Amino acid sequence: MTSLPGRTARPLAGLAAFALTAGVFAAPAHAAPATPAAPATPAAPAAPAAPQSATGQKGGVRLHTNAELAKALKRIERASHGRVRVRSVGKSNEGRPLWFATLGDGPKRLMYVTQQHGDEPLGTESALKALDTLGVRDDRDARRLRSKITLGILVRANPDGHQRQWRYNYDPDAKPEYGEPGKGYDINRYHNPSMKPADNPVPEAAAIRRTFDRFRPSIMVDYHMQGRYAFPPPDGREITTSILWPTNTTVPADALKRSKQVGVRVYNAFTRAGAVVSQYPGGDYEGIARNAYGILGGASLLIELSDLPPERQRFQVQTAYVSMVDLAQAAAYRRLDGIDPAAADKIPLRGPELPGTNSAHSEHADGS
């Protein structure tokens, strides 16, 4: 594991140790009951049951259904005695709530988004662990951290896609420029900064933009999943994570600098946790969240967790969780400001897709 240059000072001992050593749950600390309440009646034909593991194979991480996710978030809210606040910031096209969980009351504001693509679920499971660590814990380190940051996580931005185990939202009337007719829209192509939320045909993307505008984060991180890739020879290692900052040419210079500083910090957090990290080969289309929120002035970063075999999914959840906690700490204690943004360009490029993997997370035009 090689850390990039830049001041990445040792994070808070208590929370850092917890993040690096806490086991990934077989059942989360605030797991929902096995039999969830019946979901709200959808506005369209009933969807198939959501997957119980990320791949449907034995040994994978057990995923929260939409109903279980709502219960888990509410349980975290209760266990935190109000330190974690959960509310709906919109509804999916089928009417499911889009949950936004916040904690802290400090001046540095961060926003994480998980699962814009419904079949990319592991970031959501990591987010539940991060909320537990940062919000439910009430020792001195946790209280001090919450006094310096306000963190908001939009947990599972695409509940309809999760329900159907596919990439898009659910809109059978869609005739999308980005998406699939008769299925739905690719949410992560509808963040164009020039589009008003009221004019956005994708309610989930509109909700993310409205939340960004109201919450005003200085850092915006978007968690996705990708296929399986390796570095070219002679390295040859399988990549577990790829990251990328905004690449649109209209991103303000300061926002690009801060995005790359975040990227270096996140790279180092992942590698310290045992991940193998590359640059993601994304495009410059302004409708991708990574670019859009950079254009709007945020330090914006894309994180892509590789779709590893079931026995390695717990590792993937754990490394993403560590990245969430570490970035919150770095922002709180001004550990980002001294990082050389040029170090981001030294992160190695992603190599070729591994043969025979047949990943469901296929590449799309403009990436992510």
Coordinates of C-alpha atoms in Angstrom, one line a residue:
M1 CA 0.0 0.0 0.0
T2 CA 1.5 3.4 -1.0
S3 CA 0.2 6.7 0.3
L4 CA 0.3 9.7 -2.0
P5 CA 2.2 12.7 -0.8
G6 CA 0.4 15.4 1.1
R7 CA -0.4 16.2 4.7
T8 CA -2.7 13.4 5.8
A9 CA -2.2 13.8 9.5
R10 CA -3.2 11.0 11.9
P11 CA -6.9 11.1 12.4
L12 CA -8.6 11.0 15.8
A13 CA -7.3 7.9 17.6
G14 CA -10.7 6.8 19.0
L15 CA -12.8 7.0 15.9
A16 CA -10.0 6.0 13.6
A17 CA -9.3 2.8 15.5
F18 CA -13.0 2.0 15.6
A19 CA -13.4 2.6 11.9
L20 CA -10.4 0.4 11.0
T21 CA -11.1 -2.5 13.4
A22 CA -14.9 -2.7 13.6
G23 CA -16.2 -5.8 11.9
V24 CA -18.6 -5.5 9.0
F25 CA -22.0 -6.7 10.2
A26 CA -23.6 -9.9 9.4
A27 CA -26.5 -8.1 10.8
P28 CA -26.0 -4.3 11.4
A29 CA -25.9 -2.9 14.9
H30 CA -29.4 -1.5 14.3
A31 CA -30.6 -4.2 11.9
A32 CA -34.3 -4.1 11.1
P33 CA -36.5 -7.0 12.0
A34 CA -36.6 -10.0 9.6
T35 CA -40.2 -9.3 8.7
P36 CA -40.6 -5.7 7.6
A37 CA -43.8 -3.8 7.4
A38 CA -45.6 -3.9 4.1
P39 CA -44.3 -1.1 1.8
A40 CA -46.6 1.6 0.5
T41 CA -48.7 0.7 -2.5
P42 CA -46.8 1.7 -5.6
A43 CA -48.2 3.8 -8.4
A44 CA -47.2 1.0 -10.9
P45 CA -47.3 -2.8 -11.1
A46 CA -45.7 -4.5 -8.2
A47 CA -42.0 -4.9 -8.4
P48 CA -40.1 -8.1 -7.7
A49 CA -38.6 -8.6 -4.3
A50 CA -35.3 -6.8 -3.7
P51 CA -32.2 -8.9 -3.4
Q52 CA -31.1 -10.2 0.0
S53 CA -27.4 -10.2 -0.9
A54 CA -25.4 -8.1 -3.4
T55 CA -25.1 -11.0 -5.8
G56 CA -27.8 -13.4 -4.6
Q57 CA -25.0 -15.9 -3.7
K58 CA -24.2 -17.4 -0.4
G59 CA -21.6 -15.4 1.6
G60 CA -22.5 -12.0 0.3
V61 CA -23.4 -9.0 2.4
R62 CA -27.1 -9.1 3.3
L63 CA -28.7 -6.0 1.9
H64 CA -31.4 -4.0 3.5
T65 CA -34.7 -4.0 1.7
N66 CA -36.4 -0.6 1.3
A67 CA -38.6 -1.2 4.2
E68 CA -35.7 -2.5 6.4
L69 CA -33.6 0.5 5.4
A70 CA -36.3 2.9 6.7
K71 CA -36.5 1.0 10.0
A72 CA -32.7 0.8 10.4
L73 CA -32.5 4.6 9.9
K74 CA -35.2 5.3 12.4
R75 CA -33.6 2.9 14.8
I76 CA -30.3 4.7 14.5
E77 CA -32.1 8.0 15.0
R78 CA -33.7 6.7 18.3
A79 CA -30.4 5.1 19.5
S80 CA -28.6 8.4 18.9
H81 CA -31.1 10.3 21.0
G82 CA -31.7 12.7 18.2
R83 CA -28.0 13.3 17.3
V84 CA -28.9 11.6 13.9
R85 CA -31.9 13.3 12.3
V86 CA -33.7 11.4 9.5
R87 CA -36.2 12.9 7.1
S88 CA -37.5 12.4 3.6
V89 CA -36.3 14.9 1.1
G90 CA -38.5 13.7 -1.8
K91 CA -40.0 10.7 -3.3
S92 CA -39.0 8.2 -6.0
N93 CA -41.1 7.9 -9.2
E94 CA -43.1 5.2 -7.5
G95 CA -43.6 7.2 -4.3
R96 CA -40.9 5.7 -2.0
P97 CA -39.3 8.2 0.4
L98 CA -35.7 9.3 -0.3
W99 CA -34.1 9.4 3.2
F100 CA -31.6 12.1 4.2
A101 CA -29.8 11.5 7.5
T102 CA -27.8 14.3 9.1
L103 CA -25.6 14.6 12.2
G104 CA -23.5 17.3 13.8
D105 CA -23.9 21.0 14.0
G106 CA -20.4 22.2 12.9
P107 CA -19.6 24.7 10.1
K108 CA -17.9 22.2 7.7
R109 CA -20.7 20.6 5.7
L110 CA -20.3 17.3 3.9
M111 CA -22.8 15.4 1.8
Y112 CA -22.6 11.7 0.7
V113 CA -25.0 10.1 -1.8
T114 CA -25.4 6.3 -2.2
Q115 CA -26.9 4.0 -4.7
Q116 CA -28.0 6.4 -7.5
H117 CA -27.9 3.2 -9.6
G118 CA -30.2 0.6 -8.0
D119 CA -28.0 -2.4 -8.6
E120 CA -24.9 -0.7 -6.9
P121 CA -25.9 -1.3 -3.3
L122 CA -22.8 -1.6 -1.1
G123 CA -22.3 2.1 -0.4
T124 CA -25.7 2.1 1.3
E125 CA -24.6 -0.6 3.7
S126 CA -21.4 1.4 4.4
A127 CA -23.5 4.5 5.1
L128 CA -25.5 2.8 7.8
K129 CA -22.3 1.9 9.6
A130 CA -20.9 5.4 9.3
L131 CA -24.1 6.9 10.7
D132 CA -23.8 4.5 13.7
T133 CA -20.2 5.4 14.4
L134 CA -20.5 9.1 13.9
G135 CA -23.9 9.6 15.3
V136 CA -24.8 7.0 17.9
R137 CA -21.4 7.0 19.6
D138 CA -21.2 9.7 22.3
D139 CA -17.7 9.6 23.6
R140 CA -15.5 12.7 23.7
D141 CA -14.0 12.1 20.2
A142 CA -17.4 11.7 18.6
R143 CA -18.9 14.8 20.4
R144 CA -15.9 16.9 19.3
L145 CA -16.2 15.8 15.7
R146 CA -19.9 16.6 15.6
S147 CA -19.2 20.1 16.9
K148 CA -17.0 20.7 13.8
I149 CA -18.9 19.2 11.0
T150 CA -22.5 18.7 9.7
L151 CA -22.7 15.5 7.7
G152 CA -25.7 14.6 5.5
I153 CA -26.1 11.3 3.8
L154 CA -28.8 10.7 1.1
V155 CA -29.1 6.9 1.7
R156 CA -30.2 5.0 -1.4
A157 CA -31.1 7.6 -3.9
N158 CA -32.8 5.0 -6.1
P159 CA -35.1 2.8 -4.1
D160 CA -37.2 1.8 -7.1
G161 CA -34.1 0.6 -9.0
H162 CA -33.0 -1.3 -5.9
Q163 CA -36.4 -3.0 -5.7
R164 CA -36.0 -4.2 -9.3
Q165 CA -32.3 -4.9 -9.1
W166 CA -31.5 -2.7 -12.1
R167 CA -29.5 0.5 -12.8
Y168 CA -32.3 2.9 -13.6
N169 CA -35.2 4.4 -11.7
Y170 CA -38.6 3.1 -12.6
D171 CA -40.6 5.0 -15.2
P172 CA -42.3 2.8 -17.8
D173 CA -43.3 6.0 -19.7
A174 CA -39.7 7.2 -20.0
K175 CA -38.3 8.0 -23.4
P176 CA -34.9 9.0 -22.0
E177 CA -31.8 10.4 -23.6
Y178 CA -30.0 8.5 -20.9
G179 CA -31.7 5.3 -19.6
E180 CA -33.8 2.7 -21.3
P181 CA -37.3 3.2 -22.8
G182 CA -40.0 1.4 -20.9
K183 CA -37.7 1.0 -17.8
G184 CA -36.5 4.3 -16.6
Y185 CA -33.9 7.1 -16.4
D186 CA -30.3 6.8 -15.5
I187 CA -30.4 9.1 -12.5
N188 CA -26.7 10.0 -12.7
R189 CA -27.1 11.7 -16.0
Y190 CA -29.7 14.3 -14.9
H191 CA -27.8 16.7 -12.6
N192 CA -27.2 19.3 -15.2
P193 CA -26.5 22.5 -13.2
S194 CA -28.5 24.6 -15.7
M195 CA -31.7 22.5 -15.2
K196 CA -34.1 23.6 -12.4
P197 CA -35.3 20.8 -10.2
A198 CA -38.9 21.6 -11.2
D199 CA -38.0 20.9 -14.8
N200 CA -36.1 17.7 -14.1
P201 CA -38.0 14.6 -15.5
V202 CA -36.2 12.4 -12.9
P203 CA -37.6 13.1 -9.4
E204 CA -34.7 11.3 -7.6
A205 CA -32.1 13.6 -9.4
A206 CA -34.3 16.6 -8.6
A207 CA -34.3 15.7 -4.9
I208 CA -30.5 15.4 -4.8
R209 CA -30.2 18.8 -6.4
R210 CA -32.7 20.4 -4.0
T211 CA -31.0 18.8 -1.1
F212 CA -27.6 20.1 -2.3
D213 CA -29.0 23.6 -2.7
R214 CA -30.5 23.6 0.8
F215 CA -27.8 21.8 2.6
R216 CA -24.9 23.7 1.0
P217 CA -22.1 21.2 1.4
S218 CA -18.6 22.1 0.7
I219 CA -17.8 18.4 0.0
M220 CA -20.0 16.1 -2.1
V221 CA -19.1 12.4 -2.5
D222 CA -21.1 10.0 -4.7
Y223 CA -20.8 6.2 -4.0
H224 CA -21.2 3.8 -6.9
M225 CA -20.1 0.3 -8.1
Q226 CA -18.2 -0.9 -11.2
G227 CA -17.2 -4.2 -12.7
R228 CA -13.9 -6.0 -12.1
Y229 CA -10.6 -4.6 -13.4
A230 CA -6.9 -5.0 -12.9
F231 CA -3.8 -2.9 -13.4
P232 CA -1.8 -3.8 -16.5
P233 CA 1.3 -6.0 -16.1
P234 CA 3.7 -6.0 -14.5
D235 CA 1.5 -4.9 -11.6
G236 CA -1.5 -7.1 -12.4
R237 CA -3.4 -6.6 -9.0
E238 CA -7.1 -6.6 -9.1
I239 CA -8.5 -3.1 -8.5
T240 CA -11.0 -2.9 -5.6
T241 CA -11.9 0.8 -5.9
S242 CA -11.7 3.6 -8.4
I243 CA -12.2 7.3 -7.8
L244 CA -12.4 10.5 -9.9
W245 CA -12.9 14.2 -9.4
P246 CA -14.8 16.6 -11.8
T247 CA -13.3 16.7 -15.3
N248 CA -15.7 19.2 -17.0
T249 CA -13.7 22.2 -18.2
T250 CA -16.2 24.7 -16.6
V251 CA -15.5 23.5 -13.0
P252 CA -14.1 26.5 -11.1
A253 CA -10.4 26.2 -10.4
D254 CA -10.9 26.3 -6.6
A255 CA -13.5 23.6 -6.7
L256 CA -11.3 21.4 -8.8
K257 CA -8.4 21.9 -6.4
R258 CA -10.5 21.0 -3.4
S259 CA -11.9 18.0 -5.2
K260 CA -8.5 16.6 -5.9
Q261 CA -7.5 17.2 -2.3
V262 CA -10.5 15.2 -1.2
G263 CA -9.5 12.5 -3.8
V264 CA -6.0 12.2 -2.4
R265 CA -7.3 11.9 1.2
V266 CA -9.9 9.3 0.1
Y267 CA -7.2 7.4 -1.8
N268 CA -5.0 7.2 1.2
A269 CA -7.9 6.1 3.5
F270 CA -8.9 3.3 1.2
T271 CA -5.3 2.1 0.7
R272 CA -4.6 2.1 4.5
A273 CA -7.7 -0.1 4.8
G274 CA -6.2 -2.6 2.3
A275 CA -7.9 -1.5 -0.9
V276 CA -6.3 -1.3 -4.4
V277 CA -7.3 2.0 -5.9
S278 CA -7.1 3.5 -9.4
Q279 CA -8.4 6.5 -11.2
Y280 CA -11.8 6.0 -12.8
P281 CA -12.0 6.8 -16.6
G282 CA -15.0 9.0 -16.4
G283 CA -16.1 11.6 -19.0
D284 CA -16.8 15.3 -18.8
Y285 CA -20.6 15.4 -19.3
E286 CA -22.1 18.1 -17.0
G287 CA -25.1 16.0 -16.1
I288 CA -23.0 13.5 -14.1
A289 CA -23.2 14.3 -10.4
R290 CA -19.4 14.3 -10.1
N291 CA -19.2 17.1 -12.7
A292 CA -22.4 18.9 -11.9
Y293 CA -21.7 19.5 -8.2
G294 CA -18.1 20.5 -9.1
I295 CA -19.5 23.1 -11.5
L296 CA -21.7 24.3 -8.7
G297 CA -18.6 24.9 -6.5
G298 CA -18.4 21.8 -4.4
A299 CA -15.4 19.6 -3.8
S300 CA -16.9 16.7 -5.7
L301 CA -15.7 13.1 -5.9
L302 CA -16.9 9.8 -7.4
I303 CA -16.2 6.5 -5.7
E304 CA -16.7 3.2 -7.5
L305 CA -16.5 0.0 -5.5
S306 CA -15.6 -3.0 -7.6
D307 CA -18.2 -5.8 -7.8
L308 CA -16.0 -8.5 -6.2
P309 CA -17.1 -12.0 -5.4
P310 CA -19.5 -12.5 -2.4
E311 CA -16.7 -13.5 0.0
R312 CA -15.1 -10.1 -0.5
Q313 CA -18.2 -7.9 -0.2
R314 CA -17.7 -7.4 3.5
F315 CA -14.3 -6.0 2.8
Q316 CA -15.8 -3.6 0.2
V317 CA -18.4 -2.4 2.7
Q318 CA -15.7 -1.9 5.3
T319 CA -13.3 0.1 3.2
A320 CA -16.0 2.4 2.0
Y321 CA -17.1 2.9 5.6
V322 CA -13.6 3.8 6.6
S323 CA -13.4 6.3 3.8
M324 CA -16.6 8.0 5.0
V325 CA -15.4 8.3 8.6
D326 CA -11.9 9.3 7.6
L327 CA -13.1 12.1 5.3
A328 CA -15.4 13.5 8.0
Q329 CA -12.5 13.6 10.4
A330 CA -10.2 15.2 7.8
A331 CA -12.7 17.9 7.0
A332 CA -13.3 18.5 10.7
Y333 CA -9.6 19.1 11.6
R334 CA -8.6 20.8 8.4
R335 CA -6.4 18.0 7.2
L336 CA -7.4 18.6 3.6
D337 CA -6.0 22.1 3.2
G338 CA -2.3 21.1 3.0
I339 CA -2.7 18.3 0.5
D340 CA -1.0 18.9 -2.8
P341 CA -3.9 18.5 -5.4
A342 CA -1.3 17.5 -8.1
A343 CA -0.8 14.3 -6.1
A344 CA -4.3 13.2 -7.4
D345 CA -2.9 12.9 -10.9
K346 CA -0.4 10.4 -9.7
I347 CA -3.1 7.9 -8.8
P348 CA -2.7 5.1 -11.4
L349 CA -5.2 4.7 -14.2
R350 CA -7.6 1.8 -14.2
G351 CA -6.5 -1.2 -16.2
P352 CA -8.5 -3.6 -18.4
E353 CA -11.7 -5.4 -17.4
L354 CA -10.9 -8.9 -16.1
P355 CA -11.9 -11.5 -18.7
G356 CA -14.9 -13.6 -18.0
T357 CA -16.4 -11.5 -15.2
N358 CA -19.6 -10.6 -17.1
S359 CA -20.3 -7.8 -14.6
A360 CA -23.8 -6.4 -14.4
H361 CA -22.1 -3.0 -13.9
S362 CA -21.4 -2.4 -17.5
E363 CA -19.7 0.8 -18.7
H364 CA -21.9 3.5 -20.0
A365 CA -21.0 6.5 -22.1
D366 CA -19.3 9.2 -20.1
G367 CA -18.6 6.8 -17.3
S368 CA -20.1 6.1 -13.8

